[in-house]
CSV table of N, CA and C in Angstrom, one decimal:
chain,number,residue,atom,x,y,z
G,130,MET,N,19.4,-0.8,6.9
G,130,MET,CA,19.5,-1.9,6.0
G,130,MET,C,19.8,-1.8,4.6
G,131,ASN,N,20.6,-2.2,4.0
G,131,ASN,CA,20.6,-1.9,2.6
G,131,ASN,C,20.9,-3.3,1.7
G,132,PRO,N,19.8,-4.3,1.6
G,132,PRO,CA,20.1,-5.6,1.3
G,132,PRO,C,20.3,-5.5,-0.1
G,133,ARG,N,21.0,-6.8,-0.4
G,133,ARG,CA,21.4,-6.9,-2.0
G,133,ARG,C,20.8,-8.2,-2.5
G,134,PRO,N,20.3,-8.0,-3.7
G,134,PRO,CA,19.5,-9.2,-4.2
G,134,PRO,C,20.7,-10.3,-4.7
G,135,THR,N,20.1,-11.4,-4.3
G,135,THR,CA,21.0,-12.7,-4.4
G,135,THR,C,20.4,-13.5,-5.3
G,136,GLY,N,19.2,-13.4,-5.8
G,136,GLY,CA,19.0,-14.4,-6.7
G,136,GLY,C,19.4,-14.8,-8.0
G,137,LYS,N,19.2,-15.9,-8.4
G,137,LYS,CA,19.6,-16.3,-9.6
G,137,LYS,C,18.5,-17.1,-10.4
G,138,LEU,N,18.8,-17.1,-11.8
G,138,LEU,CA,18.0,-17.4,-12.9
G,138,LEU,C,18.5,-18.7,-13.4
G,139,VAL,N,17.7,-19.8,-13.5
G,139,VAL,CA,18.2,-21.1,-14.2
G,139,VAL,C,17.2,-21.4,-14.9
G,140,ARG,N,17.8,-21.8,-16.4
G,140,ARG,CA,16.7,-22.1,-17.3
G,140,ARG,C,16.6,-23.2,-17.4
G,141,THR,N,15.5,-24.1,-17.4
G,141,THR,CA,15.3,-25.5,-17.5
G,141,THR,C,14.4,-26.1,-18.6
G,142,ALA,N,14.6,-27.2,-18.8
G,142,ALA,CA,13.7,-27.7,-19.8
G,142,ALA,C,12.2,-27.4,-19.8
G,143,THR,N,11.4,-27.2,-18.8
G,143,THR,CA,10.2,-27.0,-18.6
G,143,THR,C,9.9,-25.6,-18.1
G,144,GLY,N,10.7,-24.8,-18.1
G,144,GLY,CA,10.8,-23.2,-17.9
G,144,GLY,C,11.9,-22.5,-17.3
G,145,SER,N,11.6,-21.8,-15.8
G,145,SER,CA,13.1,-21.2,-15.3
G,145,SER,C,12.8,-21.5,-13.9
G,146,ASP,N,13.9,-21.6,-13.0
G,146,ASP,CA,13.9,-21.6,-11.8
G,146,ASP,C,14.4,-20.4,-11.2
G,147,LEU,N,13.6,-19.7,-10.4
G,147,LEU,CA,14.5,-18.6,-9.5
G,147,LEU,C,14.9,-19.3,-8.1
G,148,VAL,N,16.3,-19.0,-8.1
G,148,VAL,CA,17.1,-19.6,-7.2
G,148,VAL,C,17.8,-18.6,-6.0
G,149,LEU,N,17.2,-18.9,-4.9
G,149,LEU,CA,17.9,-17.9,-3.6
G,149,LEU,C,18.7,-18.8,-2.7
G,150,THR,N,19.4,-18.4,-2.1
G,150,THR,CA,20.2,-19.3,-0.9
G,150,THR,C,20.2,-18.3,0.1
G,151,ARG,N,20.5,-19.0,1.4
G,151,ARG,CA,20.9,-18.5,2.6
G,151,ARG,C,21.5,-19.6,3.3
G,152,THR,N,22.6,-19.2,4.1
G,152,THR,CA,23.3,-20.3,5.0
G,152,THR,C,23.2,-19.9,6.6
G,153,PHE,N,22.7,-21.0,7.3
G,153,PHE,CA,22.6,-20.7,8.7
G,153,PHE,C,23.8,-21.6,9.5
G,154,ARG,N,24.4,-20.9,10.7
G,154,ARG,CA,25.1,-22.0,11.3
G,154,ARG,C,24.2,-22.4,12.5
G,155,ALA,N,23.5,-23.8,11.9
G,155,ALA,CA,22.6,-24.6,12.4
G,155,ALA,C,22.5,-26.0,11.8
G,156,SER,N,22.1,-26.7,12.6
G,156,SER,CA,21.6,-28.1,12.0
G,156,SER,C,20.7,-28.2,11.0
G,157,ALA,N,20.7,-29.0,10.2
G,157,ALA,CA,19.4,-29.0,9.1
G,157,ALA,C,18.1,-29.3,9.6
G,158,GLU,N,18.2,-30.0,11.1
G,158,GLU,CA,16.8,-30.0,11.8
G,158,GLU,C,16.3,-29.1,12.3
G,159,ASP,N,17.6,-28.1,12.7
G,159,ASP,CA,16.9,-27.0,13.2
G,159,ASP,C,16.1,-26.0,12.3
G,160,VAL,N,17.0,-26.0,11.3
G,160,VAL,CA,16.5,-25.0,10.1
G,160,VAL,C,15.3,-25.5,9.6
G,161,TRP,N,15.3,-26.9,9.6
G,161,TRP,CA,13.8,-27.6,9.0
G,161,TRP,C,12.4,-27.0,9.7
G,162,ALA,N,13.1,-27.3,11.2
G,162,ALA,CA,11.8,-26.9,12.2
G,162,ALA,C,11.5,-25.2,11.9
G,163,SER,N,12.2,-24.5,11.5
G,163,SER,CA,11.9,-22.9,11.0
G,163,SER,C,11.3,-23.0,10.1
G,164,VAL,N,11.1,-23.7,8.9
G,164,VAL,CA,10.6,-23.7,7.9
G,164,VAL,C,9.3,-24.6,7.5
G,165,THR,N,9.2,-25.4,8.9
G,165,THR,CA,7.8,-26.5,9.1
G,165,THR,C,6.8,-26.1,10.3
G,166,GLU,N,7.4,-25.6,11.2
G,166,GLU,CA,6.5,-25.7,12.4
G,166,GLU,C,5.9,-24.7,12.4
G,167,PRO,N,4.6,-24.4,12.4
G,167,PRO,CA,3.6,-23.2,12.4
G,167,PRO,C,4.0,-22.1,13.7
G,168,GLU,N,4.4,-22.1,14.6
G,168,GLU,CA,4.8,-21.2,15.6
G,168,GLU,C,6.2,-20.5,15.0
G,169,ARG,N,6.9,-21.4,14.5
G,169,ARG,CA,8.1,-20.8,13.9
G,169,ARG,C,8.2,-20.1,12.5
G,170,THR,N,7.3,-20.8,11.6
G,170,THR,CA,7.0,-19.9,10.3
G,170,THR,C,6.0,-18.8,10.6
G,171,ALA,N,5.5,-18.5,11.7
G,171,ALA,CA,5.0,-17.5,12.1
G,171,ALA,C,5.7,-16.2,12.4
G,172,ARG,N,6.8,-16.3,12.7
G,172,ARG,CA,7.7,-15.7,12.9
G,172,ARG,C,8.4,-14.7,11.4
G,173,TRP,N,8.4,-15.6,10.4
G,173,TRP,CA,9.0,-15.1,9.2
G,173,TRP,C,8.0,-15.1,8.0
G,174,PHE,N,7.1,-15.8,8.0
G,174,PHE,CA,6.0,-15.9,6.8
G,174,PHE,C,4.7,-15.6,7.1
G,175,GLY,N,4.4,-16.8,8.0
G,175,GLY,CA,2.8,-16.5,8.4
G,175,GLY,C,2.6,-18.0,9.1
G,176,SER,N,1.8,-18.0,10.0
G,176,SER,CA,1.2,-19.4,10.4
G,176,SER,C,0.8,-20.4,9.6
G,177,TRP,N,0.6,-21.8,10.0
G,177,TRP,CA,-0.5,-22.7,9.0
G,177,TRP,C,-1.1,-23.2,9.8
G,178,LYS,N,-2.2,-24.3,9.4
G,178,LYS,CA,-3.1,-25.0,10.1
G,178,LYS,C,-3.3,-26.0,9.0
G,179,GLY,N,-3.8,-27.3,9.7
G,179,GLY,CA,-4.2,-28.3,8.8
G,179,GLY,C,-3.2,-29.9,9.0
G,180,ASP,N,-3.6,-30.7,8.2
G,180,ASP,CA,-2.7,-31.9,8.4
G,180,ASP,C,-1.6,-32.0,7.6
G,181,ALA,N,-0.7,-31.9,7.8
G,181,ALA,CA,0.6,-31.7,7.1
G,181,ALA,C,1.2,-33.0,6.6
G,182,ALA,N,1.2,-33.4,5.5
G,182,ALA,CA,1.4,-34.5,4.8
G,182,ALA,C,1.5,-34.4,3.4
G,183,PRO,N,2.7,-35.4,3.0
G,183,PRO,CA,2.5,-35.4,1.4
G,183,PRO,C,1.1,-35.6,0.6
G,184,GLY,N,0.8,-34.9,0.0
G,184,GLY,CA,-0.6,-35.1,-1.0
G,184,GLY,C,-1.6,-34.5,0.0
G,185,ARG,N,-1.3,-33.7,1.0
G,185,ARG,CA,-2.4,-33.1,1.6
G,185,ARG,C,-2.3,-31.8,1.3
G,186,THR,N,-3.4,-30.9,1.7
G,186,THR,CA,-3.4,-29.4,1.6
G,186,THR,C,-3.3,-28.8,2.9
G,187,ILE,N,-2.8,-27.8,3.3
G,187,ILE,CA,-2.9,-26.9,4.3
G,187,ILE,C,-3.2,-25.7,4.2
G,188,LYS,N,-3.9,-24.9,5.2
G,188,LYS,CA,-3.9,-23.2,5.1
G,188,LYS,C,-2.9,-22.5,5.4
G,189,VAL,N,-2.2,-21.6,4.9
G,189,VAL,CA,-1.1,-20.9,5.3
G,189,VAL,C,-1.7,-19.3,5.2
G,190,GLN,N,-1.2,-18.8,6.4
G,190,GLN,CA,-1.5,-17.5,6.4
G,190,GLN,C,-0.5,-16.5,6.1
G,191,MET,N,-0.5,-15.6,5.2
G,191,MET,CA,0.6,-14.7,4.5
G,191,MET,C,0.5,-13.4,5.4
G,192,ALA,N,1.3,-13.6,6.7
G,192,ALA,CA,1.0,-12.7,7.9
G,192,ALA,C,1.6,-11.5,7.6
G,193,PHE,N,2.6,-11.3,6.7
G,193,PHE,CA,3.2,-10.0,6.3
G,193,PHE,C,2.8,-9.2,5.1
G,194,GLU,N,2.0,-9.9,4.4
G,194,GLU,CA,1.2,-9.1,3.4
G,194,GLU,C,-0.2,-8.3,3.7
G,195,ASP,N,-0.6,-7.5,3.0
G,195,ASP,CA,-2.0,-6.5,3.3
G,195,ASP,C,-2.8,-7.6,3.7
G,196,GLN,N,-3.8,-7.3,5.0
G,196,GLN,CA,-4.7,-8.2,5.3
G,196,GLN,C,-4.2,-9.6,5.8
G,197,ALA,N,-3.0,-9.8,5.5
G,197,ALA,CA,-2.7,-11.3,6.2
G,197,ALA,C,-3.6,-12.1,5.8
G,198,PRO,N,-3.7,-12.4,4.2
G,198,PRO,CA,-4.8,-13.4,3.7
G,198,PRO,C,-4.2,-14.8,4.0
G,199,TRP,N,-5.4,-15.9,3.9
G,199,TRP,CA,-5.3,-17.2,4.0
G,199,TRP,C,-4.9,-17.7,2.8
G,200,CYS,N,-4.5,-18.9,2.4
G,200,CYS,CA,-4.3,-19.5,1.0
G,200,CYS,C,-4.0,-21.1,1.1
G,201,ASP,N,-4.3,-21.7,0.4
G,201,ASP,CA,-4.5,-23.1,0.6
G,201,ASP,C,-3.0,-23.4,-0.1
G,202,MET,N,-2.0,-24.4,0.4
G,202,MET,CA,-0.9,-24.7,0.0
G,202,MET,C,-1.0,-26.2,0.0
G,203,HIS,N,-0.6,-26.9,-1.2
G,203,HIS,CA,-0.6,-28.2,-1.4
G,203,HIS,C,0.8,-28.9,-1.0
G,204,ILE,N,0.9,-29.8,-0.3
G,204,ILE,CA,2.2,-30.1,0.1
G,204,ILE,C,2.8,-31.4,-1.2
G,205,ASP,N,3.6,-31.1,-1.7
G,205,ASP,CA,3.9,-31.9,-3.1
G,205,ASP,C,4.9,-32.9,-2.4
G,206,ALA,N,5.6,-32.6,-1.6
G,206,ALA,CA,7.0,-33.6,-1.1
G,206,ALA,C,7.4,-33.0,0.1
G,207,CYS,N,7.8,-34.0,1.1
G,207,CYS,CA,8.1,-33.6,2.3
G,207,CYS,C,9.0,-35.1,2.9
G,208,GLU,N,10.4,-34.5,2.7
G,208,GLU,CA,11.5,-35.4,2.8
G,208,GLU,C,12.4,-35.0,4.1
G,209,PRO,N,11.8,-34.9,5.4
G,209,PRO,CA,12.6,-34.3,6.2
G,209,PRO,C,14.1,-34.6,6.5
G,210,PRO,N,15.0,-34.1,6.7
G,210,PRO,CA,15.0,-32.5,6.8
G,210,PRO,C,16.0,-32.0,5.5
G,211,SER,N,15.7,-32.4,4.3
G,211,SER,CA,16.2,-32.0,3.3
G,211,SER,C,15.3,-31.2,2.3
G,212,ARG,N,14.3,-31.9,2.1
G,212,ARG,CA,13.3,-31.2,1.0
G,212,ARG,C,12.0,-31.2,1.4
G,213,LEU,N,11.3,-29.8,1.1
G,213,LEU,CA,9.9,-29.8,1.2
G,213,LEU,C,9.4,-29.1,-0.1
G,214,ALA,N,8.6,-29.8,-1.0
G,214,ALA,CA,8.2,-29.0,-2.1
G,214,ALA,C,6.4,-29.0,-1.9
G,215,LEU,N,6.1,-27.4,-2.3
G,215,LEU,CA,4.6,-27.1,-2.2
G,215,LEU,C,4.4,-26.3,-3.5
G,216,SER,N,3.1,-26.2,-3.4
G,216,SER,CA,2.3,-25.4,-4.6
G,216,SER,C,1.0,-25.3,-4.2
G,217,ALA,N,0.8,-24.2,-5.1
G,217,ALA,CA,-0.7,-23.3,-4.7
G,217,ALA,C,-0.6,-22.5,-6.3
G,218,THR,N,-2.2,-22.2,-6.3
G,218,THR,CA,-2.7,-21.3,-7.3
G,218,THR,C,-3.8,-20.6,-6.9
G,219,ASP,N,-3.3,-19.2,-7.2
G,219,ASP,CA,-4.3,-17.9,-6.6
G,219,ASP,C,-4.4,-17.3,-8.0
G,220,GLU,N,-4.9,-15.8,-7.8
G,220,GLU,CA,-5.1,-14.8,-8.7
G,220,GLU,C,-4.1,-14.4,-9.6
G,221,PHE,N,-2.9,-14.6,-9.0
G,221,PHE,CA,-1.5,-14.4,-9.5
G,221,PHE,C,-0.8,-15.5,-10.5
G,222,GLY,N,-1.3,-16.8,-10.1
G,222,GLY,CA,-0.8,-17.8,-10.7
G,222,GLY,C,-0.4,-18.7,-10.1
G,223,ALA,N,0.2,-20.0,-10.7
G,223,ALA,CA,0.6,-21.2,-9.9
G,223,ALA,C,1.9,-21.1,-9.5
G,224,TRP,N,2.1,-21.2,-8.3
G,224,TRP,CA,3.3,-21.1,-7.4
G,224,TRP,C,3.9,-22.5,-6.8
G,225,ARG,N,5.1,-22.6,-7.7
G,225,ARG,CA,5.6,-24.3,-7.2
G,225,ARG,C,6.9,-24.0,-6.9
G,226,ILE,N,7.0,-24.3,-5.6
G,226,ILE,CA,8.1,-23.8,-4.7
G,226,ILE,C,8.7,-25.2,-3.8
G,227,GLU,N,10.1,-25.0,-3.9
G,227,GLU,CA,10.9,-26.3,-3.1
G,227,GLU,C,12.0,-25.7,-2.1
G,228,LEU,N,12.0,-26.1,-1.1
G,228,LEU,CA,13.1,-25.6,-0.1
G,228,LEU,C,14.0,-26.8,-0.1
G,229,LEU,N,15.3,-26.8,-0.3
G,229,LEU,CA,16.2,-27.8,-0.2
G,229,LEU,C,17.4,-27.3,0.8
G,230,LEU,N,17.6,-28.3,1.6
G,230,LEU,CA,18.6,-28.1,2.7
G,230,LEU,C,19.5,-29.0,2.6
G,231,SER,N,20.9,-28.6,2.9
G,231,SER,CA,22.2,-29.6,3.2
G,231,SER,C,22.8,-28.9,3.9
G,232,GLU,N,23.5,-29.9,5.0
G,232,GLU,CA,24.3,-29.5,6.0
G,232,GLU,C,25.7,-29.9,5.8
G,233,ALA,N,26.4,-29.5,6.1
G,233,ALA,CA,28.0,-29.6,6.3
G,233,ALA,C,28.9,-28.5,7.1
G,234,ASP,N,29.6,-29.3,8.1
G,234,ASP,CA,30.6,-28.6,9.0
G,234,ASP,C,29.9,-27.4,9.8
G,235,GLY,N,28.8,-27.9,10.3
G,235,GLY,CA,27.9,-27.2,11.2
G,235,GLY,C,27.3,-26.3,10.6
G,236,SER,N,27.1,-26.1,9.4
G,236,SER,CA,25.9,-25.1,8.9
G,236,SER,C,25.2,-25.7,7.9
G,237,THR,N,24.0,-25.1,7.7
G,237,THR,CA,22.9,-25.7,6.6
G,237,THR,C,22.7,-24.6,5.8
G,238,ARG,N,22.7,-25.1,4.4
G,238,ARG,CA,22.2,-24.3,3.2
G,238,ARG,C,20.7,-24.3,2.7
G,239,LEU,N,20.1,-23.2,2.8
G,239,LEU,CA,18.8,-23.5,2.5
G,239,LEU,C,18.8,-23.0,0.9
G,240,GLN,N,18.3,-23.7,0.0
G,240,GLN,CA,18.1,-23.2,-1.2
G,240,GLN,C,16.8,-23.0,-1.3
G,241,PHE,N,16.2,-22.1,-1.7
G,241,PHE,CA,14.8,-21.9,-2.0
G,241,PHE,C,14.7,-21.7,-3.7
G,242,VAL,N,13.8,-22.6,-3.9
G,242,VAL,CA,13.6,-22.6,-5.6
G,242,VAL,C,12.1,-22.4,-5.9
G,243,GLN,N,11.8,-21.2,-6.7
G,243,GLN,CA,10.6,-21.2,-7.2
G,243,GLN,C,10.5,-21.8,-8.9
G,244,HIS,N,9.9,-22.6,-9.0
G,244,HIS,CA,9.7,-23.0,-10.5
G,244,HIS,C,8.9,-22.2,-11.3
G,245,LEU,N,9.4,-21.6,-12.2
G,245,LEU,CA,8.2,-20.6,-13.0
G,245,LEU,C,8.1,-20.8,-14.3
G,246,ASP,N,6.8,-20.7,-14.7
G,246,ASP,CA,6.1,-21.0,-15.8
G,246,ASP,C,6.5,-20.0,-17.0
G,247,THR,N,6.9,-18.8,-16.3
G,247,THR,CA,7.0,-17.5,-16.8
G,247,THR,C,7.8,-16.6,-16.3
G,248,GLU,N,8.7,-15.9,-16.9
G,248,GLU,CA,9.4,-14.7,-16.1
G,248,GLU,C,8.9,-13.4,-15.9
G,249,GLU,N,7.4,-13.3,-16.6
G,249,GLU,CA,7.0,-12.1,-16.6
G,249,GLU,C,6.9,-11.2,-15.4
G,250,GLN,N,6.7,-11.9,-14.3
G,250,GLN,CA,6.4,-11.3,-13.0
G,250,GLN,C,7.7,-11.4,-12.2
G,251,LEU,N,8.9,-11.7,-12.7
G,251,LEU,CA,10.2,-11.8,-12.0
G,251,LEU,C,10.4,-10.7,-11.2
G,252,GLY,N,10.3,-9.3,-11.7
G,252,GLY,CA,10.6,-8.2,-11.0
G,252,GLY,C,9.8,-7.8,-9.5
G,253,GLU,N,8.7,-8.6,-9.5
G,253,GLU,CA,8.0,-8.5,-8.2
G,253,GLU,C,8.1,-9.6,-7.6
G,254,ILE,N,8.3,-10.9,-8.1
G,254,ILE,CA,8.6,-12.1,-7.4
G,254,ILE,C,9.7,-11.9,-6.7
G,255,GLY,N,10.9,-11.9,-7.2
G,255,GLY,CA,12.1,-11.9,-6.7
G,255,GLY,C,12.3,-11.0,-5.3
G,256,PRO,N,12.1,-9.6,-5.4
G,256,PRO,CA,12.2,-8.9,-4.3
G,256,PRO,C,11.5,-9.5,-2.9
G,257,GLY,N,10.2,-10.0,-3.4
G,257,GLY,CA,9.5,-10.7,-2.2
G,257,GLY,C,10.1,-11.6,-1.7
G,258,TRP,N,10.5,-12.7,-2.4
G,258,TRP,CA,11.4,-13.9,-1.7
G,258,TRP,C,12.4,-13.3,-1.0
G,259,GLU,N,13.3,-12.5,-1.4
G,259,GLU,CA,14.3,-12.0,-0.7
G,259,GLU,C,13.8,-11.5,0.6
G,260,TYR,N,13.1,-10.6,0.6
G,260,TYR,CA,12.5,-10.0,1.7
G,260,TYR,C,12.0,-11.3,2.8
G,261,TYR,N,10.9,-12.2,2.2
G,261,TYR,CA,11.0,-13.3,3.1
G,261,TYR,C,12.1,-14.1,3.7
G,262,LEU,N,13.1,-14.4,3.0
G,262,LEU,CA,14.2,-14.9,3.4
G,262,LEU,C,15.1,-14.5,4.2
G,263,ASP,N,15.3,-13.3,4.3
G,263,ASP,CA,15.9,-12.4,5.0
G,263,ASP,C,14.9,-12.2,6.3
G,264,MET,N,13.4,-12.1,6.6
G,264,MET,CA,12.8,-12.3,7.7
G,264,MET,C,13.2,-13.6,8.2
G,265,LEU,N,13.5,-14.7,7.5
G,265,LEU,CA,13.7,-15.9,8.2
G,265,LEU,C,15.0,-15.9,8.9
G,266,VAL,N,16.0,-15.1,8.1
G,266,VAL,CA,17.2,-15.0,9.0
G,266,VAL,C,17.0,-14.1,10.1
G,267,ALA,N,16.4,-12.7,10.3
G,267,ALA,CA,16.2,-11.9,11.4
G,267,ALA,C,15.6,-13.0,12.4
G,268,ALA,N,14.5,-13.6,12.1
G,268,ALA,CA,13.7,-14.8,13.0
G,268,ALA,C,14.6,-15.5,14.0
G,269,ARG,N,15.7,-16.0,13.1
G,269,ARG,CA,16.2,-17.1,13.4
G,269,ARG,C,17.6,-16.4,14.4
G,270,ASP,N,18.2,-15.1,14.2
G,270,ASP,CA,19.4,-14.9,14.5
G,270,ASP,C,18.9,-13.4,15.8
G,271,GLY,N,17.7,-13.2,15.5
G,271,GLY,CA,17.2,-11.9,16.4
G,271,GLY,C,17.6,-10.7,16.0
G,272,SER,N,17.9,-10.5,14.9
G,272,SER,CA,18.5,-9.3,14.3
G,272,SER,C,17.0,-8.2,13.6
G,273,PRO,N,17.1,-7.1,13.7
G,273,PRO,CA,16.0,-6.7,13.3
G,273,PRO,C,15.3,-6.9,12.1
G,274,GLU,N,14.0,-6.9,12.0
G,274,GLU,CA,13.1,-7.4,10.8
G,274,GLU,C,13.5,-6.5,9.8
G,275,PRO,N,13.5,-6.9,8.3
G,275,PRO,CA,13.8,-6.2,7.3
G,275,PRO,C,12.7,-4.9,7.1
G,276,ASP,N,12.8,-4.2,6.4
G,276,ASP,CA,11.5,-3.5,6.0
G,276,ASP,C,11.7,-3.4,4.5
G,277,PHE,N,10.2,-4.0,3.8
G,277,PHE,CA,9.9,-4.3,2.8
G,277,PHE,C,10.3,-3.2,1.5
G,278,ASP,N,10.1,-1.9,2.2
G,278,ASP,CA,10.4,-1.2,1.3
G,278,ASP,C,11.6,-0.8,0.7
G,279,ALA,N,12.8,-1.6,1.5
G,279,ALA,CA,14.3,-1.6,1.1
G,279,ALA,C,14.5,-2.8,0.1
G,280,TYR,N,13.4,-3.4,-0.1
G,280,TYR,CA,13.4,-4.4,-1.7
G,280,TYR,C,12.6,-4.3,-2.5
G,281,PHE,N,11.5,-3.6,-2.4
G,281,PHE,CA,10.6,-3.3,-3.6
G,281,PHE,C,10.5,-1.9,-3.4
G,282,PRO,N,10.4,-0.9,-4.5
G,282,PRO,CA,11.1,-1.1,-5.9
G,282,PRO,C,12.6,-1.5,-6.2
G,283,ALA,N,13.5,-1.4,-5.1
G,283,ALA,CA,14.9,-1.4,-4.9
G,283,ALA,C,15.4,-2.4,-5.8
G,284,MET,N,14.9,-3.7,-5.7
G,284,MET,CA,15.4,-4.8,-6.2
G,284,MET,C,14.6,-5.1,-7.5
G,285,LYS,N,13.6,-4.6,-7.9
G,285,LYS,CA,12.7,-4.7,-8.9
G,285,LYS,C,13.8,-4.9,-10.5
G,286,PRO,N,14.5,-3.6,-10.6
G,286,PRO,CA,15.6,-3.7,-11.8
G,286,PRO,C,16.4,-4.8,-11.7
G,287,TYR,N,16.9,-5.2,-10.9
G,287,TYR,CA,18.0,-6.4,-10.9
G,287,TYR,C,17.4,-7.7,-11.3
G,288,PHE,N,16.1,-7.9,-10.8
G,288,PHE,CA,15.4,-8.8,-11.1
G,288,PHE,C,14.9,-8.8,-12.6
G,289,ILE,N,14.5,-7.8,-13.3
G,289,ILE,CA,14.1,-7.4,-14.6
G,289,ILE,C,15.3,-7.7,-15.4
G,290,ASP,N,16.3,-7.1,-15.1
G,290,ASP,CA,17.6,-7.4,-16.0
G,290,ASP,C,18.0,-9.2,-15.8
G,291,LEU,N,18.0,-9.5,-14.7
G,291,LEU,CA,18.3,-11.1,-14.6
G,291,LEU,C,17.4,-11.9,-15.6
G,292,ALA,N,16.2,-11.4,-15.7
G,292,ALA,CA,15.4,-12.5,-16.9
G,292,ALA,C,16.0,-11.9,-18.2
G,293,ALA,N,16.1,-10.7,-18.6
G,293,ALA,CA,16.5,-10.2,-19.8
G,293,ALA,C,17.9,-10.7,-20.2
G,294,ARG,N,18.8,-10.9,-19.3
G,294,ARG,CA,20.4,-11.2,-19.7
G,294,ARG,C,20.5,-12.9,-19.6
G,295,THR,N,19.9,-13.5,-18.9
G,295,THR,CA,20.1,-14.9,-18.5
G,295,THR,C,19.6,-15.9,-19.6
């Protein structure tokens, strides 16, 4: 598999947004379940536990990272089946993420947005999200799981250049 980077960088009044999109031949409700139900998120990102509701914090396991660490993730907004906004802070910084779903003609478009305070780590962040979104695709359609080595460092120059030219 030779994955291609798809990320776009959108400058905003408050920083920059990294935007990645995937399209699925499925209803928004079905794709929503893939990104919100713990037994389904475990297939491509990691499981989670806790009382999931806006304003609450859940524990998410990063199952495909070294040592599969757990992290706290705050649910900023949850509007099924169209919008999920999450935030977390760790040793790498603040993570503010939105998943936006829209359905048309039997397909659902998933727009993944990470709101960035700085573009400094885009070369590391971009390939990681491309990998995880392709893991979601593989989990949904039964295709082979992607190999992270095909994403990083192969995609790093694309994302560094994206920040430099946008």
